[in-house]
Amino acid sequence: ALQHPFERTHTLEKALVIVFLAGAYTMTNLYSEETILLPAVIPFVVALVAMAFRCVDLHIFAIPSLYLIIGINAIHMAIVGLDSRFNVEILKSAIQLIYSIILSLVLFQLICNVSAKDIKSIFFYSVISMLIGCAAEVYLGLDAVSDYVRSTIYPTGMYMSSDRDIELFGQIRPRLFTLEPSWVGFWFTVFLSSWFVLKSKDNFVYASLASFLFLAIGLFLIRSPTLITFMVVFGSTLALKIKLASRNHNSNIGFIALAATLVVLLSTNFIVSALYFSGDDGALSSESMLIRLVVPFEVAIQASRDKFIYGFGLGNYPEIDALAFGFLSSIRDHIVGGWSDL
């Protein structure tokens, strides 16, 4: 256990976890006009407070790993520089990578210092709060308040494509004080998955039923395909439960059950996708989804062919963007009415 300068409960650590997650959710940055000076400023302040009050002991985990990461990035930047492709974005990306790892380690240690019951409560009430907030945005007019707050904390890059939402998703998706609707879907999936994993240890059936109820409501309100990735977490947890249950029985039982589980998960994925996001005007048939599903895969293949050892360089946006838009341009002319002509 970490030593504290004075006797106290872990109320401070619990509060720091809540503030950290809230800051990560809103992703409030420190700006100078439209230039980001310090990303994720609230988690950064939380990390400073946690270290000042000795809530975390960062060197236990971080120092050897950070030295290794810094060394790898230094070698990588040297190789990229010799290849005459070095730019300041590569250095900035390396610094941001180390910065994010330190913040992640701080959050990990803070969570370890809080009881499992409290952590489950934090994730549970985060899920409930997001569902209530999204419902209020869609049906009760909270979107006006949300957009005002967003315009205050995000001087640039704020998503406001209402017509696109209606065309692809059938309604204006809730933004709920974040930069864009996809961020709402991402964090809802994170909170729901985290609560399910922790709760399933106590009561798997209850956790599963409640999670699927929350997932169904979330799909209806948030309209984000990202939520479907919860099925991966559910399937992995179920497979682990099956493996543990069949440990004293015939191993074929576990294999058959696992195969059946995968079939159910894949079927559920396709059914939910078809109901909510498909069709000629659906999200899965849009160019936006094509960019997310096809172009990254093509860029990765090209990187493995041309730069097998060190890739294009972390943060080498000019070269990556040129390649990505090249792929997009080559297939854009074939998109007529969604996927039908691909």
Short mmCIF file of C-alpha atoms in Angstrom, two decimals:
data_model
loop_
_atom_site.label_atom_id
_atom_site.label_comp_id
_atom_site.label_asym_id
_atom_site.label_seq_id
_atom_site.Cartn_x
_atom_site.Cartn_y
_atom_site.Cartn_z
CA ALA A 1 0.00 0.00 0.00
CA LEU A 2 1.17 3.51 -0.74
CA GLN A 3 2.15 5.59 2.28
CA HIS A 4 0.22 8.82 2.80
CA PRO A 5 1.42 11.89 4.72
CA PHE A 6 -1.64 11.83 6.96
CA GLU A 7 -4.39 9.42 7.93
CA ARG A 8 -7.45 9.54 5.68
CA THR A 9 -9.82 7.42 3.74
CA HIS A 10 -9.52 7.15 -0.03
CA THR A 11 -12.12 9.88 -0.61
CA LEU A 12 -9.51 12.08 -2.27
CA GLU A 13 -8.49 9.33 -4.70
CA LYS A 14 -12.14 8.66 -5.55
CA ALA A 15 -12.74 12.35 -6.22
CA LEU A 16 -9.61 12.53 -8.37
CA VAL A 17 -10.78 9.53 -10.43
CA ILE A 18 -14.14 11.23 -11.06
CA VAL A 19 -12.54 14.54 -12.05
CA PHE A 20 -9.96 12.75 -14.23
CA LEU A 21 -12.65 10.83 -16.12
CA ALA A 22 -14.78 13.96 -16.50
CA GLY A 23 -11.78 15.82 -17.92
CA ALA A 24 -10.93 12.97 -20.26
CA TYR A 25 -14.57 12.79 -21.38
CA THR A 26 -14.78 16.47 -22.28
CA MET A 27 -11.13 16.50 -23.45
CA THR A 28 -10.72 20.12 -22.42
CA ASN A 29 -7.46 21.50 -23.80
CA LEU A 30 -5.53 24.68 -23.05
CA TYR A 31 -5.67 26.87 -26.16
CA SER A 32 -3.95 29.95 -27.48
CA GLU A 33 -6.51 31.14 -30.00
CA GLU A 34 -6.91 27.94 -32.08
CA THR A 35 -3.57 26.35 -31.15
CA ILE A 36 -3.53 23.64 -28.48
CA LEU A 37 -0.88 24.48 -25.88
CA LEU A 38 -1.65 21.62 -23.49
CA PRO A 39 -3.97 18.70 -24.31
CA ALA A 40 -6.19 17.11 -21.65
CA VAL A 41 -5.49 19.87 -19.17
CA ILE A 42 -7.88 18.56 -16.47
CA PRO A 43 -6.30 15.06 -16.28
CA PHE A 44 -2.91 16.80 -16.20
CA VAL A 45 -3.93 18.91 -13.20
CA VAL A 46 -5.37 15.80 -11.51
CA ALA A 47 -2.05 14.01 -12.06
CA LEU A 48 -0.17 16.91 -10.44
CA VAL A 49 -2.53 16.91 -7.44
CA ALA A 50 -2.28 13.13 -7.10
CA MET A 51 1.52 13.26 -7.06
CA ALA A 52 1.58 16.28 -4.73
CA PHE A 53 -0.56 14.44 -2.15
CA ARG A 54 1.30 11.18 -2.75
CA CYS A 55 -1.82 9.40 -3.96
CA VAL A 56 0.35 7.75 -6.61
CA ASP A 57 3.92 6.55 -6.70
CA LEU A 58 4.63 6.87 -10.39
CA HIS A 59 8.18 5.57 -10.47
CA ILE A 60 7.05 2.08 -9.42
CA PHE A 61 5.60 1.49 -12.88
CA ALA A 62 6.75 4.29 -15.09
CA ILE A 63 10.50 4.87 -15.07
CA PRO A 64 11.79 1.72 -16.82
CA SER A 65 8.95 1.76 -19.34
CA LEU A 66 9.30 5.47 -20.07
CA TYR A 67 13.05 5.17 -20.60
CA LEU A 68 12.38 2.38 -23.07
CA ILE A 69 9.67 4.35 -24.89
CA ILE A 70 11.83 7.49 -25.05
CA GLY A 71 14.73 5.44 -26.41
CA ILE A 72 12.60 3.77 -29.06
CA ASN A 73 11.15 7.12 -30.15
CA ALA A 74 14.60 8.71 -30.28
CA ILE A 75 15.88 5.91 -32.53
CA HIS A 76 12.75 6.12 -34.62
CA MET A 77 13.05 9.90 -35.11
CA ALA A 78 16.71 9.52 -36.02
CA ILE A 79 15.87 6.95 -38.71
CA VAL A 80 13.02 9.05 -40.03
CA GLY A 81 15.27 12.11 -40.03
CA LEU A 82 17.91 10.30 -42.07
CA ASP A 83 15.15 9.47 -44.51
CA SER A 84 14.58 13.24 -44.91
CA ARG A 85 10.99 13.02 -43.71
CA PHE A 86 11.35 14.48 -40.23
CA ASN A 87 8.97 17.28 -39.22
CA VAL A 88 7.99 18.88 -35.96
CA GLU A 89 4.74 16.91 -35.80
CA ILE A 90 6.75 13.70 -35.31
CA LEU A 91 8.45 15.19 -32.24
CA LYS A 92 5.13 16.54 -30.92
CA SER A 93 3.49 13.13 -31.37
CA ALA A 94 6.29 11.40 -29.47
CA ILE A 95 5.91 13.85 -26.58
CA GLN A 96 2.13 13.38 -26.59
CA LEU A 97 2.57 9.61 -26.50
CA ILE A 98 4.74 9.80 -23.39
CA TYR A 99 2.38 12.39 -21.87
CA SER A 100 -0.64 10.12 -22.40
CA ILE A 101 1.17 7.10 -20.96
CA ILE A 102 2.02 9.02 -17.78
CA LEU A 103 -1.59 10.16 -17.39
CA SER A 104 -2.80 6.60 -17.95
CA LEU A 105 -0.46 5.29 -15.27
CA VAL A 106 -1.72 7.94 -12.84
CA LEU A 107 -5.34 6.93 -13.52
CA PHE A 108 -4.44 3.25 -13.11
CA GLN A 109 -2.87 3.81 -9.71
CA LEU A 110 -5.72 6.04 -8.56
CA ILE A 111 -8.23 3.34 -9.50
CA CYS A 112 -6.14 0.73 -7.66
CA ASN A 113 -6.37 2.88 -4.52
CA VAL A 114 -10.18 3.03 -4.66
CA SER A 115 -12.39 0.14 -3.59
CA ALA A 116 -13.97 -2.07 -6.23
CA LYS A 117 -17.41 -1.07 -4.98
CA ASP A 118 -16.68 2.62 -5.49
CA ILE A 119 -15.20 2.07 -8.94
CA LYS A 120 -18.26 0.07 -10.01
CA SER A 121 -20.45 2.89 -8.73
CA ILE A 122 -18.48 5.47 -10.70
CA PHE A 123 -18.86 3.54 -13.95
CA PHE A 124 -22.51 2.66 -13.29
CA TYR A 125 -23.57 6.23 -12.58
CA SER A 126 -21.53 7.42 -15.56
CA VAL A 127 -23.61 5.14 -17.80
CA ILE A 128 -26.88 6.29 -16.22
CA SER A 129 -25.86 9.96 -16.40
CA MET A 130 -24.97 9.67 -20.08
CA LEU A 131 -28.29 8.00 -20.92
CA ILE A 132 -30.23 10.68 -19.05
CA GLY A 133 -28.17 13.44 -20.63
CA CYS A 134 -28.57 12.05 -24.14
CA ALA A 135 -32.34 11.67 -23.66
CA ALA A 136 -32.50 15.26 -22.41
CA GLU A 137 -30.59 16.46 -25.48
CA VAL A 138 -32.78 14.56 -27.92
CA TYR A 139 -36.18 15.23 -26.35
CA LEU A 140 -35.94 18.04 -23.76
CA GLY A 141 -33.82 20.72 -25.42
CA LEU A 142 -30.60 20.25 -23.47
CA ASP A 143 -28.75 20.47 -26.80
CA ALA A 144 -28.86 24.29 -26.61
CA VAL A 145 -27.07 24.27 -23.25
CA SER A 146 -24.66 21.60 -24.45
CA ASP A 147 -23.77 23.54 -27.60
CA TYR A 148 -23.20 26.73 -25.58
CA VAL A 149 -20.79 24.92 -23.25
CA ARG A 150 -19.07 23.27 -26.21
CA SER A 151 -18.59 26.59 -27.99
CA THR A 152 -16.96 27.92 -24.82
CA ILE A 153 -14.45 25.12 -24.28
CA TYR A 154 -13.75 24.21 -27.93
CA PRO A 155 -12.62 27.23 -29.96
CA THR A 156 -12.17 25.08 -33.06
CA GLY A 157 -13.21 21.75 -34.57
CA MET A 158 -16.66 21.53 -32.95
CA TYR A 159 -19.01 19.14 -34.76
CA MET A 160 -22.30 20.76 -35.87
CA SER A 161 -23.38 18.68 -38.90
CA SER A 162 -27.06 18.28 -38.03
CA ASP A 163 -28.14 17.62 -41.62
CA ARG A 164 -25.59 14.82 -41.94
CA ASP A 165 -26.85 13.24 -38.70
CA ILE A 166 -30.43 13.27 -39.93
CA GLU A 167 -29.42 11.82 -43.29
CA LEU A 168 -27.27 9.00 -41.93
CA PHE A 169 -28.73 8.28 -38.48
CA GLY A 170 -32.32 9.50 -38.66
CA GLN A 171 -31.91 12.13 -35.92
CA ILE A 172 -29.48 14.70 -34.58
CA ARG A 173 -27.07 12.73 -32.42
CA PRO A 174 -26.44 14.00 -28.88
CA ARG A 175 -23.11 15.76 -28.34
CA LEU A 176 -23.47 16.00 -24.54
CA PHE A 177 -20.73 18.58 -23.88
CA THR A 178 -18.15 16.79 -26.07
CA LEU A 179 -16.40 17.82 -29.26
CA GLU A 180 -18.44 15.47 -31.46
CA PRO A 181 -21.10 12.71 -31.17
CA SER A 182 -18.63 9.89 -31.79
CA TRP A 183 -16.91 10.85 -28.53
CA VAL A 184 -20.19 10.24 -26.70
CA GLY A 185 -20.42 6.76 -28.25
CA PHE A 186 -16.81 5.99 -27.36
CA TRP A 187 -17.09 6.96 -23.70
CA PHE A 188 -20.47 5.28 -23.25
CA THR A 189 -18.89 2.07 -24.53
CA VAL A 190 -15.91 2.49 -22.18
CA PHE A 191 -18.08 3.10 -19.11
CA LEU A 192 -20.53 0.31 -19.94
CA SER A 193 -17.78 -2.21 -20.69
CA SER A 194 -15.87 -1.32 -17.52
CA TRP A 195 -18.95 -1.65 -15.33
CA PHE A 196 -19.94 -4.94 -16.96
CA VAL A 197 -16.51 -6.52 -16.46
CA LEU A 198 -16.43 -5.55 -12.78
CA LYS A 199 -20.06 -6.40 -12.06
CA SER A 200 -19.98 -9.74 -13.92
CA LYS A 201 -17.54 -11.03 -11.34
CA ASP A 202 -20.29 -10.75 -8.71
CA ASN A 203 -23.36 -11.59 -10.80
CA PHE A 204 -22.84 -12.40 -14.45
CA VAL A 205 -26.53 -12.83 -15.30
CA TYR A 206 -27.57 -9.53 -13.74
CA ALA A 207 -24.62 -7.70 -15.30
CA SER A 208 -25.44 -9.15 -18.74
CA LEU A 209 -29.16 -8.32 -18.63
CA ALA A 210 -28.56 -4.80 -17.34
CA SER A 211 -25.76 -4.16 -19.85
CA PHE A 212 -27.89 -5.26 -22.82
CA LEU A 213 -30.70 -3.03 -21.61
CA PHE A 214 -28.32 -0.08 -21.36
CA LEU A 215 -26.84 -0.99 -24.75
CA ALA A 216 -30.26 -1.05 -26.42
CA ILE A 217 -31.19 2.34 -24.93
CA GLY A 218 -27.77 3.71 -25.88
CA LEU A 219 -28.11 2.54 -29.48
CA PHE A 220 -31.51 4.20 -29.71
CA LEU A 221 -30.35 7.51 -28.21
CA ILE A 222 -26.70 7.82 -29.26
CA ARG A 223 -26.91 6.13 -32.69
CA SER A 224 -23.22 5.27 -32.78
CA PRO A 225 -21.85 2.05 -34.34
CA THR A 226 -19.05 2.22 -31.75
CA LEU A 227 -21.45 0.85 -29.12
CA ILE A 228 -21.51 -2.49 -30.92
CA THR A 229 -17.90 -3.07 -29.85
CA PHE A 230 -19.29 -3.80 -26.38
CA MET A 231 -20.10 -7.23 -27.82
CA VAL A 232 -16.37 -7.96 -27.97
CA VAL A 233 -16.07 -7.32 -24.24
CA PHE A 234 -19.18 -9.37 -23.52
CA GLY A 235 -18.00 -12.25 -25.71
CA SER A 236 -14.53 -12.29 -24.13
CA THR A 237 -16.01 -12.29 -20.62
CA LEU A 238 -18.51 -15.02 -21.51
CA ALA A 239 -15.76 -17.14 -23.08
CA LEU A 240 -13.70 -16.80 -19.91
CA LYS A 241 -16.69 -17.83 -17.78
CA ILE A 242 -17.27 -20.86 -20.02
CA LYS A 243 -13.63 -21.84 -19.86
CA LEU A 244 -13.59 -21.66 -16.08
CA ALA A 245 -16.86 -23.59 -15.82
CA SER A 246 -15.67 -26.36 -18.13
CA ARG A 247 -12.25 -26.74 -16.53
CA ASN A 248 -13.33 -29.90 -14.71
CA HIS A 249 -15.32 -31.26 -17.64
CA ASN A 250 -14.72 -32.38 -21.19
CA SER A 251 -12.76 -29.66 -23.01
CA ASN A 252 -14.96 -30.14 -26.08
CA ILE A 253 -17.86 -28.61 -24.17
CA GLY A 254 -15.95 -25.40 -23.72
CA PHE A 255 -14.92 -25.34 -27.38
CA ILE A 256 -18.48 -25.88 -28.61
CA ALA A 257 -19.84 -23.26 -26.24
CA LEU A 258 -17.18 -20.78 -27.32
CA ALA A 259 -17.95 -21.37 -31.00
CA ALA A 260 -21.68 -20.90 -30.32
CA THR A 261 -20.91 -17.70 -28.43
CA LEU A 262 -18.93 -16.29 -31.34
CA VAL A 263 -21.76 -17.11 -33.76
CA VAL A 264 -24.25 -15.32 -31.50
CA LEU A 265 -21.98 -12.29 -31.17
CA LEU A 266 -21.42 -11.99 -34.91
CA SER A 267 -25.12 -12.46 -35.62
CA THR A 268 -26.04 -9.80 -33.07
CA ASN A 269 -23.49 -7.45 -34.58
CA PHE A 270 -24.92 -7.78 -38.09
CA ILE A 271 -28.55 -7.61 -36.91
CA VAL A 272 -28.01 -4.44 -34.88
CA SER A 273 -25.98 -2.90 -37.70
CA ALA A 274 -28.72 -3.68 -40.20
CA LEU A 275 -31.47 -2.28 -37.98
CA TYR A 276 -29.80 0.98 -37.02
CA PHE A 277 -27.12 1.90 -39.51
CA SER A 278 -27.65 0.23 -42.91
CA GLY A 279 -29.62 1.05 -46.04
CA ASP A 280 -28.90 3.35 -48.94
CA ASP A 281 -28.84 6.39 -46.66
CA GLY A 282 -27.52 4.68 -43.52
CA ALA A 283 -24.27 5.29 -41.70
CA LEU A 284 -22.69 2.04 -42.87
CA SER A 285 -23.22 2.99 -46.50
CA SER A 286 -21.65 6.44 -46.18
CA GLU A 287 -18.28 7.63 -47.36
CA SER A 288 -17.45 8.48 -43.73
CA MET A 289 -17.72 4.79 -42.79
CA LEU A 290 -15.64 3.87 -45.82
CA ILE A 291 -12.88 6.16 -44.59
CA ARG A 292 -12.95 4.49 -41.19
CA LEU A 293 -13.07 0.87 -42.36
CA VAL A 294 -11.21 0.67 -45.66
CA VAL A 295 -8.67 3.48 -45.89
CA PRO A 296 -6.77 2.74 -42.62
CA PHE A 297 -6.38 -0.88 -43.69
CA GLU A 298 -5.02 0.18 -47.08
CA VAL A 299 -2.60 2.67 -45.49
CA ALA A 300 -1.35 -0.02 -43.09
CA ILE A 301 -0.71 -2.41 -45.99
CA GLN A 302 1.19 0.28 -47.89
CA ALA A 303 3.25 1.13 -44.81
CA SER A 304 4.20 -2.53 -44.33
CA ARG A 305 5.32 -2.70 -47.96
CA ASP A 306 7.25 0.56 -48.26
CA LYS A 307 8.51 1.14 -44.70
CA PHE A 308 8.44 -2.27 -43.07
CA ILE A 309 10.82 -1.54 -40.20
CA TYR A 310 9.81 1.94 -38.98
CA GLY A 311 6.64 2.83 -40.90
CA PHE A 312 5.81 6.34 -42.02
CA GLY A 313 6.65 7.89 -38.67
CA LEU A 314 4.42 8.66 -35.70
CA GLY A 315 2.80 12.02 -36.44
CA ASN A 316 3.99 12.18 -40.04
CA TYR A 317 0.62 13.56 -41.08
CA PRO A 318 1.58 15.06 -44.47
CA GLU A 319 2.73 11.73 -45.90
CA ILE A 320 -0.03 9.69 -44.25
CA ASP A 321 -2.74 12.15 -45.33
CA ALA A 322 -1.47 12.21 -48.91
CA LEU A 323 -1.56 8.42 -49.04
CA ALA A 324 -4.98 8.17 -47.36
CA PHE A 325 -6.60 10.73 -49.65
CA GLY A 326 -4.98 9.03 -52.60
CA PHE A 327 -6.72 5.79 -51.70
CA LEU A 328 -9.98 7.62 -51.06
CA SER A 329 -9.86 9.40 -54.40
CA SER A 330 -9.18 6.16 -56.25
CA ILE A 331 -12.34 4.50 -54.90
CA ARG A 332 -14.66 7.50 -54.46
CA ASP A 333 -15.83 7.32 -58.07
CA HIS A 334 -17.04 3.77 -57.49
CA ILE A 335 -19.36 4.72 -54.63
CA VAL A 336 -22.87 4.95 -56.01
CA GLY A 337 -25.61 4.35 -53.47
CA GLY A 338 -23.44 2.91 -50.73
CA TRP A 339 -21.58 -0.39 -50.93
CA SER A 340 -23.58 -1.85 -53.83
CA ASP A 341 -21.10 -0.89 -56.54
CA LEU A 342 -17.91 -1.70 -54.65
#
